[in-house]
Short mmCIF file of C-alpha atoms in Angstrom, two decimals:
data_model
loop_
_atom_site.label_atom_id
_atom_site.label_comp_id
_atom_site.label_asym_id
_atom_site.label_seq_id
_atom_site.Cartn_x
_atom_site.Cartn_y
_atom_site.Cartn_z
CA MET C 1 -71.51 41.99 51.00
CA HIS C 2 -72.50 41.66 54.77
CA PHE C 3 -70.25 39.42 57.12
CA SER C 4 -69.86 38.93 60.53
CA ILE C 5 -66.58 39.91 62.65
CA PRO C 6 -65.83 39.18 66.24
CA GLU C 7 -64.77 42.33 68.25
CA THR C 8 -61.49 40.45 68.83
CA GLU C 9 -58.34 39.47 66.93
CA SER C 10 -59.97 35.88 66.13
CA ARG C 11 -60.35 34.69 63.10
CA SER C 12 -63.83 33.12 64.17
CA GLY C 13 -65.71 32.88 67.35
CA ASP C 14 -64.34 34.46 70.70
CA SER C 15 -61.46 33.87 73.20
CA GLY C 16 -63.89 33.86 76.21
CA GLY C 17 -66.44 31.16 75.50
CA SER C 18 -69.36 33.28 75.12
CA ALA C 19 -68.44 36.63 74.49
CA TYR C 20 -68.85 36.87 70.84
CA VAL C 21 -70.40 40.29 69.13
CA ALA C 22 -71.15 40.06 65.52
CA TYR C 23 -70.65 43.45 63.52
CA ASN C 24 -72.16 43.36 59.84
CA ILE C 25 -69.62 44.97 58.11
CA HIS C 26 -69.96 46.16 54.61
CA VAL C 27 -66.86 45.28 52.61
CA ASN C 28 -66.45 45.95 49.05
CA GLY C 29 -62.83 46.02 48.64
CA VAL C 30 -62.89 49.99 49.29
CA LEU C 31 -60.91 49.66 52.42
CA HIS C 32 -58.45 47.13 50.57
CA CYS C 33 -58.03 49.79 47.92
CA ARG C 34 -57.09 52.47 50.33
CA LEU C 35 -54.69 50.28 52.54
CA ARG C 36 -52.99 49.25 48.97
CA LYS C 37 -52.66 52.88 47.96
CA GLU C 38 -51.17 53.71 51.61
CA TYR C 39 -48.83 50.59 51.70
CA GLY C 40 -48.24 49.17 48.35
CA ALA C 41 -49.62 45.94 46.74
CA ASN C 42 -47.11 43.76 47.83
CA VAL C 43 -47.81 44.29 51.54
CA LEU C 44 -51.35 43.19 51.44
CA PRO C 45 -52.66 39.77 51.32
CA ALA C 46 -54.89 38.86 48.62
CA PHE C 47 -58.38 40.24 48.94
CA PRO C 48 -61.26 37.33 48.91
CA PRO C 49 -62.70 37.04 45.39
CA LYS C 50 -66.58 37.68 44.85
CA LYS C 51 -68.83 35.50 43.11
CA LEU C 52 -71.33 36.61 40.45
CA PHE C 53 -74.13 34.26 41.22
CA SER C 54 -76.23 33.69 44.32
CA LEU C 55 -74.34 31.74 47.14
CA THR C 56 -75.52 28.68 48.83
CA PRO C 57 -75.48 28.73 52.58
CA ALA C 58 -72.16 26.82 52.66
CA GLU C 59 -70.74 29.36 50.32
CA VAL C 60 -72.14 32.32 52.37
CA GLU C 61 -70.11 30.83 55.53
CA GLN C 62 -66.98 30.16 53.52
CA ARG C 63 -67.06 33.79 52.27
CA ARG C 64 -67.70 35.08 55.75
CA GLU C 65 -64.57 33.07 56.98
CA GLN C 66 -62.43 34.25 54.25
CA LEU C 67 -63.31 37.81 54.99
CA GLU C 68 -62.53 37.41 58.43
CA LYS C 69 -59.34 35.91 57.88
CA TYR C 70 -58.56 38.75 55.51
CA MET C 71 -59.32 41.31 58.46
CA GLN C 72 -57.40 39.47 60.79
CA ALA C 73 -54.16 38.85 58.41
CA VAL C 74 -54.16 42.65 58.18
CA ARG C 75 -54.83 43.51 61.52
CA GLN C 76 -51.93 41.19 62.80
CA ASP C 77 -49.27 42.57 60.47
CA PRO C 78 -47.23 44.85 62.36
CA LEU C 79 -47.28 47.61 59.88
CA LEU C 80 -50.68 47.28 58.65
CA GLY C 81 -51.99 46.78 62.30
CA SER C 82 -50.69 50.35 63.02
CA SER C 83 -52.85 51.89 60.04
CA GLU C 84 -55.21 54.66 61.47
CA THR C 85 -57.37 53.87 58.31
CA PHE C 86 -57.66 50.46 59.54
CA ASN C 87 -58.54 51.15 62.97
CA SER C 88 -60.55 53.78 62.57
CA PHE C 89 -62.80 51.73 60.25
CA LEU C 90 -63.07 49.13 62.78
CA ARG C 91 -63.92 51.50 65.87
CA ARG C 92 -66.63 53.08 63.50
CA ALA C 93 -68.15 49.76 62.67
CA GLN C 94 -68.16 49.02 66.51
CA GLN C 95 -70.05 52.47 67.30
CA GLU C 96 -72.09 52.08 64.44
CA THR C 97 -73.37 48.50 64.91
CA GLN C 98 -73.93 48.94 68.58
CA GLN C 99 -75.88 52.00 67.79
CA VAL C 100 -74.37 53.97 70.69
CA PRO C 101 -74.32 57.64 70.34
CA THR C 102 -71.20 59.47 71.53
CA GLU C 103 -71.67 60.65 75.03
CA GLU C 104 -70.01 61.08 78.45
CA VAL C 105 -70.33 58.00 80.70
CA SER C 106 -68.81 56.65 83.53
CA LEU C 107 -66.86 53.25 83.16
CA GLU C 108 -65.76 50.83 86.06
CA VAL C 109 -62.13 49.46 85.54
CA LEU C 110 -60.92 46.91 88.29
CA LEU C 111 -57.16 46.67 89.55
CA SER C 112 -55.77 43.15 90.24
CA ASN C 113 -56.71 43.24 93.48
CA GLY C 114 -60.61 44.08 92.83
CA GLN C 115 -60.46 47.51 93.66
CA LYS C 116 -62.55 49.68 91.54
CA VAL C 117 -61.51 52.78 89.71
CA LEU C 118 -64.46 55.11 88.06
CA VAL C 119 -63.55 57.14 85.32
CA ASN C 120 -65.43 59.63 83.12
CA VAL C 121 -64.93 58.71 79.36
CA LEU C 122 -66.83 59.19 76.28
CA THR C 123 -68.58 56.26 74.34
CA SER C 124 -66.32 56.74 71.54
CA ASP C 125 -62.88 56.78 73.50
CA GLN C 126 -60.56 54.08 72.29
CA THR C 127 -58.46 52.19 74.45
CA GLU C 128 -55.41 54.40 74.81
CA ASP C 129 -58.07 57.15 75.59
CA VAL C 130 -59.71 55.38 78.44
CA LEU C 131 -56.08 54.03 79.87
CA GLU C 132 -54.79 57.25 79.97
CA ALA C 133 -58.19 58.08 82.20
CA VAL C 134 -57.37 55.56 84.48
CA ALA C 135 -53.84 56.47 84.60
CA ALA C 136 -54.87 60.15 85.64
CA LYS C 137 -57.13 58.89 88.23
CA LEU C 138 -54.57 57.14 89.77
CA ASP C 139 -51.83 59.79 89.46
CA LEU C 140 -49.80 57.25 87.27
CA PRO C 141 -46.88 59.26 85.33
CA ASP C 142 -47.59 59.30 81.70
CA ASP C 143 -44.28 57.95 81.19
CA LEU C 144 -45.24 54.88 82.73
CA ILE C 145 -48.67 54.41 80.98
CA GLY C 146 -47.33 52.09 78.35
CA TYR C 147 -46.10 49.62 80.93
CA PHE C 148 -49.90 48.60 81.68
CA SER C 149 -52.68 47.63 79.48
CA LEU C 150 -56.60 46.97 79.89
CA PHE C 151 -57.97 43.40 80.00
CA LEU C 152 -61.53 42.25 79.14
CA VAL C 153 -62.17 39.51 81.73
CA ARG C 154 -65.14 37.36 82.82
CA GLU C 155 -65.74 37.02 86.42
CA LYS C 156 -66.38 33.51 87.24
CA GLU C 157 -68.66 31.86 89.69
CA ASP C 158 -65.80 31.41 92.52
CA GLY C 159 -64.91 35.15 92.05
CA THR C 160 -61.67 34.38 89.93
CA PHE C 161 -61.11 36.16 86.48
CA SER C 162 -60.96 34.28 83.23
CA PHE C 163 -59.01 36.47 80.81
CA VAL C 164 -61.10 37.15 77.40
CA ARG C 165 -58.38 39.48 75.69
CA LYS C 166 -56.13 42.34 75.72
CA LEU C 167 -58.13 45.32 74.27
CA GLN C 168 -56.83 46.64 71.10
CA GLU C 169 -56.21 50.14 69.79
CA PHE C 170 -59.09 49.70 67.35
CA GLU C 171 -61.55 49.06 70.42
CA LEU C 172 -63.95 51.07 72.08
CA PRO C 173 -63.88 49.64 75.65
CA TYR C 174 -67.25 51.16 76.73
CA VAL C 175 -68.79 49.60 73.73
CA SER C 176 -66.83 46.63 74.06
CA VAL C 177 -67.92 45.74 77.80
CA THR C 178 -71.56 46.81 77.60
CA SER C 179 -72.41 45.11 74.46
CA LEU C 180 -71.87 41.90 75.97
CA ARG C 181 -74.91 42.64 78.15
CA SER C 182 -73.64 40.81 81.23
CA GLN C 183 -72.44 41.81 84.86
CA GLU C 184 -69.86 39.06 84.54
CA TYR C 185 -67.70 40.72 82.36
CA LYS C 186 -65.15 43.42 83.53
CA ILE C 187 -62.14 45.56 82.27
CA VAL C 188 -59.00 45.01 84.16
CA LEU C 189 -55.67 46.76 84.52
CA ARG C 190 -52.81 44.95 84.28
CA LYS C 191 -48.96 45.55 83.40
CA SER C 192 -48.44 44.77 79.71
CA TYR C 193 -44.90 43.76 79.60
CA TRP C 194 -43.01 40.13 80.08
CA ASP C 195 -39.47 41.01 81.30
CA SER C 196 -39.17 41.33 85.04
CA ALA C 197 -36.26 43.43 84.25
CA TYR C 198 -38.64 46.15 83.48
CA ASP C 199 -40.15 45.99 86.71
CA ASP C 200 -37.26 48.71 87.97
CA ASP C 201 -39.02 51.35 85.94
CA VAL C 202 -42.09 50.82 87.44
CA MET C 203 -41.16 50.26 91.22
CA GLU C 204 -39.30 53.83 90.84
CA ASN C 205 -42.72 55.46 91.27
CA ARG C 206 -45.04 55.14 94.04
CA VAL C 207 -48.13 54.49 92.26
CA GLY C 208 -46.33 51.97 89.64
CA LEU C 209 -44.97 49.97 92.82
CA ASN C 210 -48.64 49.94 94.42
CA LEU C 211 -50.08 48.41 91.21
CA LEU C 212 -47.37 45.73 90.94
CA TYR C 213 -47.50 44.92 94.35
CA ALA C 214 -51.30 44.52 94.35
CA GLN C 215 -51.08 42.31 91.21
CA THR C 216 -48.39 40.11 92.64
CA VAL C 217 -50.49 39.27 95.62
CA SER C 218 -53.17 38.73 93.91
CA ASP C 219 -51.65 36.17 91.47
CA ILE C 220 -50.07 34.44 94.63
CA GLU C 221 -53.60 34.11 96.09
CA ARG C 222 -54.91 32.76 93.32
CA GLY C 223 -52.22 30.13 92.84
CA TRP C 224 -50.63 31.60 89.32
CA ILE C 225 -46.98 31.95 91.13
CA LEU C 226 -45.83 29.09 92.27
CA VAL C 227 -44.60 28.99 96.05
CA THR C 228 -43.38 26.79 98.71
CA LYS C 229 -44.53 26.94 102.50
CA GLU C 230 -41.09 28.64 103.34
CA GLN C 231 -41.26 31.01 100.56
CA HIS C 232 -44.83 31.82 101.54
CA ARG C 233 -43.82 32.28 105.10
CA GLN C 234 -41.20 34.79 103.96
CA LEU C 235 -43.78 36.98 101.93
CA LYS C 236 -46.33 37.20 104.63
CA SER C 237 -43.47 38.60 106.83
CA LEU C 238 -42.33 41.05 104.28
CA GLN C 239 -46.21 41.91 103.92
CA GLU C 240 -46.35 42.40 107.57
CA LYS C 241 -43.51 44.91 107.52
CA VAL C 242 -44.94 46.64 104.48
CA SER C 243 -41.52 46.04 102.57
CA LYS C 244 -43.09 46.19 99.08
CA LYS C 245 -40.07 46.16 97.14
CA GLU C 246 -38.33 43.35 99.02
CA PHE C 247 -41.74 41.56 98.55
CA LEU C 248 -41.14 42.01 94.82
CA ARG C 249 -38.01 41.06 94.90
CA LEU C 250 -38.53 37.75 96.45
CA ALA C 251 -41.79 37.24 94.21
CA GLN C 252 -39.15 37.75 91.22
CA THR C 253 -37.26 34.66 91.86
CA LEU C 254 -40.60 32.50 92.02
CA ARG C 255 -41.79 30.23 89.42
CA HIS C 256 -44.50 31.88 87.15
CA TYR C 257 -44.03 35.53 88.59
CA GLY C 258 -45.79 37.91 85.98
CA TYR C 259 -47.10 35.02 83.95
CA LEU C 260 -50.55 35.12 82.50
CA ARG C 261 -52.79 31.97 83.42
CA PHE C 262 -55.24 30.65 80.83
CA ASP C 263 -58.37 28.44 81.58
CA ALA C 264 -58.00 24.60 81.20
CA CYS C 265 -57.61 23.32 78.04
CA VAL C 266 -56.37 20.42 76.06
CA ALA C 267 -52.96 19.94 73.94
CA ASP C 268 -51.79 17.26 71.46
CA PHE C 269 -48.55 17.05 73.76
CA PRO C 270 -47.51 14.69 74.65
CA GLU C 271 -50.43 12.64 73.53
CA LYS C 272 -53.70 13.56 71.97
CA ASP C 273 -56.49 15.11 73.96
CA CYS C 274 -54.10 15.72 76.99
CA PRO C 275 -55.74 17.94 79.73
CA VAL C 276 -53.44 21.01 80.18
CA VAL C 277 -53.40 24.37 81.94
CA VAL C 278 -51.06 27.15 79.84
CA SER C 279 -49.34 29.97 81.22
CA ALA C 280 -47.61 32.75 79.36
CA GLY C 281 -44.54 34.66 80.44
CA ASN C 282 -40.82 34.93 80.53
CA SER C 283 -40.49 34.19 76.99
CA GLU C 284 -42.13 30.89 77.40
CA LEU C 285 -45.44 29.00 77.21
CA SER C 286 -45.73 26.76 80.38
CA LEU C 287 -48.01 23.63 80.11
CA GLN C 288 -49.07 21.89 83.36
CA LEU C 289 -50.01 18.48 82.58
CA ARG C 290 -51.11 15.11 84.56
CA LEU C 291 -50.17 11.96 82.69
CA PRO C 292 -51.94 8.68 83.85
CA GLY C 293 -50.61 7.44 87.12
CA GLN C 294 -48.10 10.37 87.54
CA GLN C 295 -48.09 13.48 89.70
CA LEU C 296 -48.46 17.19 87.87
CA ARG C 297 -45.82 17.83 85.56
CA GLU C 298 -45.02 20.81 83.85
CA GLY C 299 -43.16 21.53 80.34
CA SER C 300 -41.85 24.54 79.12
CA PHE C 301 -41.85 25.74 75.31
CA ARG C 302 -39.22 28.66 74.93
CA VAL C 303 -40.34 31.37 72.17
CA THR C 304 -37.04 31.30 70.87
CA ARG C 305 -37.44 27.86 69.67
CA MET C 306 -40.77 28.32 68.10
CA ARG C 307 -40.30 28.40 64.50
CA CYS C 308 -43.66 30.07 63.46
CA TRP C 309 -47.44 29.65 64.85
CA ARG C 310 -50.91 30.28 63.80
CA VAL C 311 -54.56 30.26 64.89
CA THR C 312 -56.92 28.46 63.01
CA SER C 313 -60.76 28.12 63.49
CA SER C 314 -63.41 25.37 62.45
CA VAL C 315 -66.91 24.43 63.38
CA PRO C 316 -67.21 20.88 64.14
CA LEU C 317 -70.22 19.11 62.23
CA PRO C 318 -72.83 17.84 64.51
CA SER C 319 -72.64 13.77 65.06
CA GLY C 320 -73.83 11.04 67.11
CA GLY C 321 -70.53 10.80 68.81
CA THR C 322 -69.49 12.25 72.09
CA SER C 323 -67.44 15.70 72.19
CA SER C 324 -63.70 15.73 73.13
CA PRO C 325 -62.82 17.66 76.49
CA GLY C 326 -62.93 21.36 75.36
CA ARG C 327 -64.60 20.84 72.08
CA GLY C 328 -67.91 22.20 72.34
CA ARG C 329 -70.41 20.48 69.61
CA GLY C 330 -71.54 22.89 66.87
CA GLU C 331 -69.36 25.57 68.36
CA VAL C 332 -66.40 27.39 66.96
CA ARG C 333 -63.21 25.76 67.87
CA LEU C 334 -59.96 27.38 68.40
CA GLU C 335 -56.53 26.25 67.90
CA LEU C 336 -53.12 27.63 68.34
CA ALA C 337 -50.19 25.53 66.70
CA PHE C 338 -46.83 26.27 66.98
CA GLU C 339 -43.71 24.33 65.14
CA TYR C 340 -41.13 24.05 67.77
CA LEU C 341 -37.46 22.85 67.68
CA MET C 342 -37.34 19.92 69.93
CA SER C 343 -33.84 19.35 69.20
CA LYS C 344 -31.03 20.56 67.13
CA ASP C 345 -32.34 19.00 63.88
CA ARG C 346 -35.88 18.30 64.68
CA LEU C 347 -39.25 20.61 64.40
CA GLN C 348 -42.48 19.23 65.62
CA TRP C 349 -45.94 20.91 65.52
CA VAL C 350 -47.75 21.17 68.98
CA THR C 351 -51.58 22.17 68.87
CA ILE C 352 -53.47 23.78 71.80
CA THR C 353 -57.03 24.12 71.45
CA SER C 354 -58.61 26.66 73.72
CA PRO C 355 -61.28 29.39 73.22
CA GLN C 356 -58.39 31.99 74.30
CA ALA C 357 -56.01 30.83 71.43
CA ILE C 358 -56.03 34.42 70.01
CA MET C 359 -55.05 35.72 73.22
CA MET C 360 -52.05 33.15 73.53
CA SER C 361 -50.85 33.99 70.09
CA ILE C 362 -51.17 37.81 70.94
CA CYS C 363 -48.98 36.97 74.17
CA LEU C 364 -46.35 35.25 71.86
CA GLN C 365 -46.05 37.85 69.27
CA SER C 366 -45.64 40.60 72.35
CA MET C 367 -43.06 38.34 74.08
CA VAL C 368 -41.41 38.07 70.55
CA ASP C 369 -41.50 41.90 70.35
CA GLU C 370 -39.77 42.54 73.77
CA LEU C 371 -36.96 40.09 72.68
CA MET C 372 -36.42 41.88 69.59
CA VAL C 373 -36.25 45.32 71.09
CA LYS C 374 -33.81 44.22 73.85
CA LYS C 375 -31.58 42.41 71.09
CA SER C 376 -31.44 45.62 69.20
CA GLY C 377 -30.62 47.66 72.11
CA GLY C 378 -33.59 49.71 71.62
CA SER C 379 -35.57 51.33 74.64
CA ILE C 380 -38.76 49.74 76.16
CA ARG C 381 -40.12 52.70 77.08
CA LYS C 382 -40.27 53.80 73.58
CA MET C 383 -41.83 50.62 72.59
CA LEU C 384 -44.57 50.78 75.39
CA ARG C 385 -45.01 54.36 75.06
CA ARG C 386 -47.95 54.86 72.47
CA ARG C 387 -48.57 58.33 72.11
CA VAL C 388 -45.63 60.58 72.14
CA GLY C 389 -46.17 64.13 72.80
CA GLY C 390 -50.01 63.38 73.57
CA THR C 391 -51.91 65.05 76.14
CA LEU C 392 -53.50 63.52 78.98
CA ARG C 393 -56.46 64.44 80.67
CA ARG C 394 -56.11 64.84 84.35
CA SER C 395 -58.77 64.26 86.99
CA ASP C 396 -59.47 66.58 89.72
CA SER C 397 -59.80 63.76 92.23
CA GLN C 398 -56.80 61.00 92.25
CA GLN C 399 -57.44 57.58 93.53
CA ALA C 400 -54.78 55.85 95.97
CA VAL C 401 -54.30 52.32 95.30
CA LYS C 402 -55.27 50.16 98.11
CA SER C 403 -52.80 47.84 99.74
CA PRO C 404 -54.24 44.46 99.41
CA PRO C 405 -54.94 42.13 102.71
CA LEU C 406 -52.13 39.97 104.05
CA LEU C 407 -51.67 36.67 102.16
CA GLU C 408 -53.56 33.57 103.41
CA SER C 409 -52.01 30.33 104.37
CA PRO C 410 -51.31 28.34 101.30
CA ASP C 411 -53.99 25.95 99.90
CA ALA C 412 -52.93 22.34 101.00
CA SER C 413 -55.04 20.79 98.03
CA ARG C 414 -52.35 22.52 95.68
CA GLU C 415 -49.92 20.00 94.42
CA SER C 416 -46.32 20.38 93.85
CA THR C 417 -45.19 20.54 90.04
CA VAL C 418 -42.55 18.57 89.06
CA LYS C 419 -40.39 20.62 86.46
CA LEU C 420 -39.58 18.69 83.32
CA SER C 421 -36.32 19.20 81.52
CA SER C 422 -35.81 21.94 79.32
CA LYS C 423 -35.68 19.66 76.27
CA LEU C 424 -38.88 17.90 77.59
CA SER C 425 -36.81 14.57 77.76
CA ALA C 426 -38.94 13.31 80.51
CA VAL C 427 -41.71 13.02 78.31
CA SER C 428 -41.99 10.31 75.71
CA LEU C 429 -42.76 12.35 72.45
CA ARG C 430 -44.93 10.92 69.85
CA GLY C 431 -45.14 11.80 66.28
CA ILE C 432 -47.22 14.70 65.69
CA GLY C 433 -48.36 15.61 62.24
CA SER C 434 -48.44 19.32 60.73
CA PRO C 435 -52.03 20.86 61.05
CA SER C 436 -54.14 20.94 58.02
CA THR C 437 -52.29 22.54 55.42
CA ASP C 438 -55.22 24.33 53.75
CA ALA C 439 -54.27 27.61 55.62
CA SER C 440 -52.14 30.19 53.55
CA ALA C 441 -49.06 31.48 54.37
CA SER C 442 -50.47 34.78 55.35
CA ASP C 443 -52.39 32.63 58.29
CA VAL C 444 -48.47 31.86 59.85
CA HIS C 445 -46.78 33.90 62.12
CA GLY C 446 -42.84 34.06 61.39
CA ASN C 447 -41.04 34.36 64.41
CA PHE C 448 -37.95 37.00 63.66
CA ALA C 449 -36.57 35.95 67.37
CA PHE C 450 -36.37 32.14 66.02
CA GLU C 451 -33.95 33.32 63.50
CA GLY C 452 -31.15 34.21 65.62
CA ILE C 453 -31.15 30.90 67.47
CA GLY C 454 -27.94 29.28 68.19
CA ASP C 455 -26.73 25.97 69.43
CA GLU C 456 -26.07 27.73 73.00
CA ASP C 457 -29.91 28.28 73.38
CA LEU C 458 -30.77 24.58 72.77
#
C-alpha cells in the first residue's frame, strides 16, 4: 500500500502553508509488528485494516488519512516516539524518497539575529547530529546543547520569519530544507525551553549568554515581546553599556518574553471566525484579538487548565460560496482544539484554525513536559540532554556570536494590548460545542499537568 506522509508531525498537510513533501512509504504492517514486539500490543493504536477489493478514489484518500493518523499517533506517544525502530524507518524513507546519496555537504543555519553559521555535515545526519555540529562551530558546551533546537522557518517578503516547525529526531535537516526547493526556507537555531528560570543555566556560559541575548533583541525588534516606551529606553541604555545580563533580567519581566509567535489565524473564541494572533510561552497560549469596536485585547489559556487537546485535519469540498478567513478552498485545513477549564465546574472546547496547528500542539506538549519535570523535582538538564555520553564533532574553527545592533525606536503603529482577566471574564463567552466526535481516543492528547490542578490555580 502506498500512502503520502508529510515530513512533519502533522496528520495531513503542513504547518507552514506550502511546505508539503509527500513520501511514498510502503506500509504492510511490518513496522507495526516490530513495534508490537518491542513495546507490547496494548501500547500501540489499532493498525488501519486493509480491504481485499480495489478501492475507489474516496476510499484511497480515506486509507491514506488513516495511515497518516496511525503514524502520527505512534510518533507523538512519548514511549513510541523515542523508538529507534520508528525513527530510523522515517529517516530512511526521507532519504530514499528524495533520492539523496549520503555525502558531505555544507549546511547554512541562521541565528535569531540573522547571523549565518555554515557547518559541514552528512546528508544522512539527523537533527541531533546537525545541532551538535552547530554547537561545535559556536563553541557552545555540550551540556547546553539540549537547551537549543533547530527550527524550519519560511522567510516572508518583509524579512521576518514564519515558524514552520521544530525539526524532529527522525528528520534529516539537509534533506528537509533542500527538498522544499525554495530559498525562502531556512533553518534557525533557537532556545528550546519555556521557563525563564532556566536562563540562568545558559547565561553562565559566554556563548549561551550571547545566543540568548541575540534572540531577545530580535524578538523585541519584531514585536514579539511587548514593551512600553520607558522599558524600551531602559533596554537601549543597557545595550549601549553592553550589559547583556542586566538587559536579559529586565527583558524577563516583560510580557511575552521567550514566547513563540505564530502567524495570524482564526479561532472560535470568543466568537466564530475571530481573527487572532497566537503566542506560546510561560505555560500558556496567548490569543490577541480585536472585538468589533474595541481595542486590541489578549486572552490567556493556561496549560494547567487544558484537560486535553487534539489536532485534526480536513479538506473542504469546493463550493460556490466564499471561503472564511484563513480557510483556503480545497486546501488541507488544520485545527488545534483544546478542552479548557473556564471555571471550577465548566469545561469548554476552544478551536484554533491554523496551518501551524501541529507546531502549536508540539509547543503545548513540551510545556507540559517541563511542568511535570519541575513538579517531580527532576533535572531539566537531563530532560534536555539528548545523547548521554555521546561524542561531539569539534570544528577546528569556532565562530563567535555577533552582537545585534542597538534597538530601534518603538514602532508608533503598534497598539497597546489590554490584558483580559485570568478568567477571561471581560469577554462574553458563547457556548461552543465539542469538535467532531469522529476522532478516536488516540487522537486526543491527555494532559497530565491538568490532573494536579486545584482550586488555588483557578
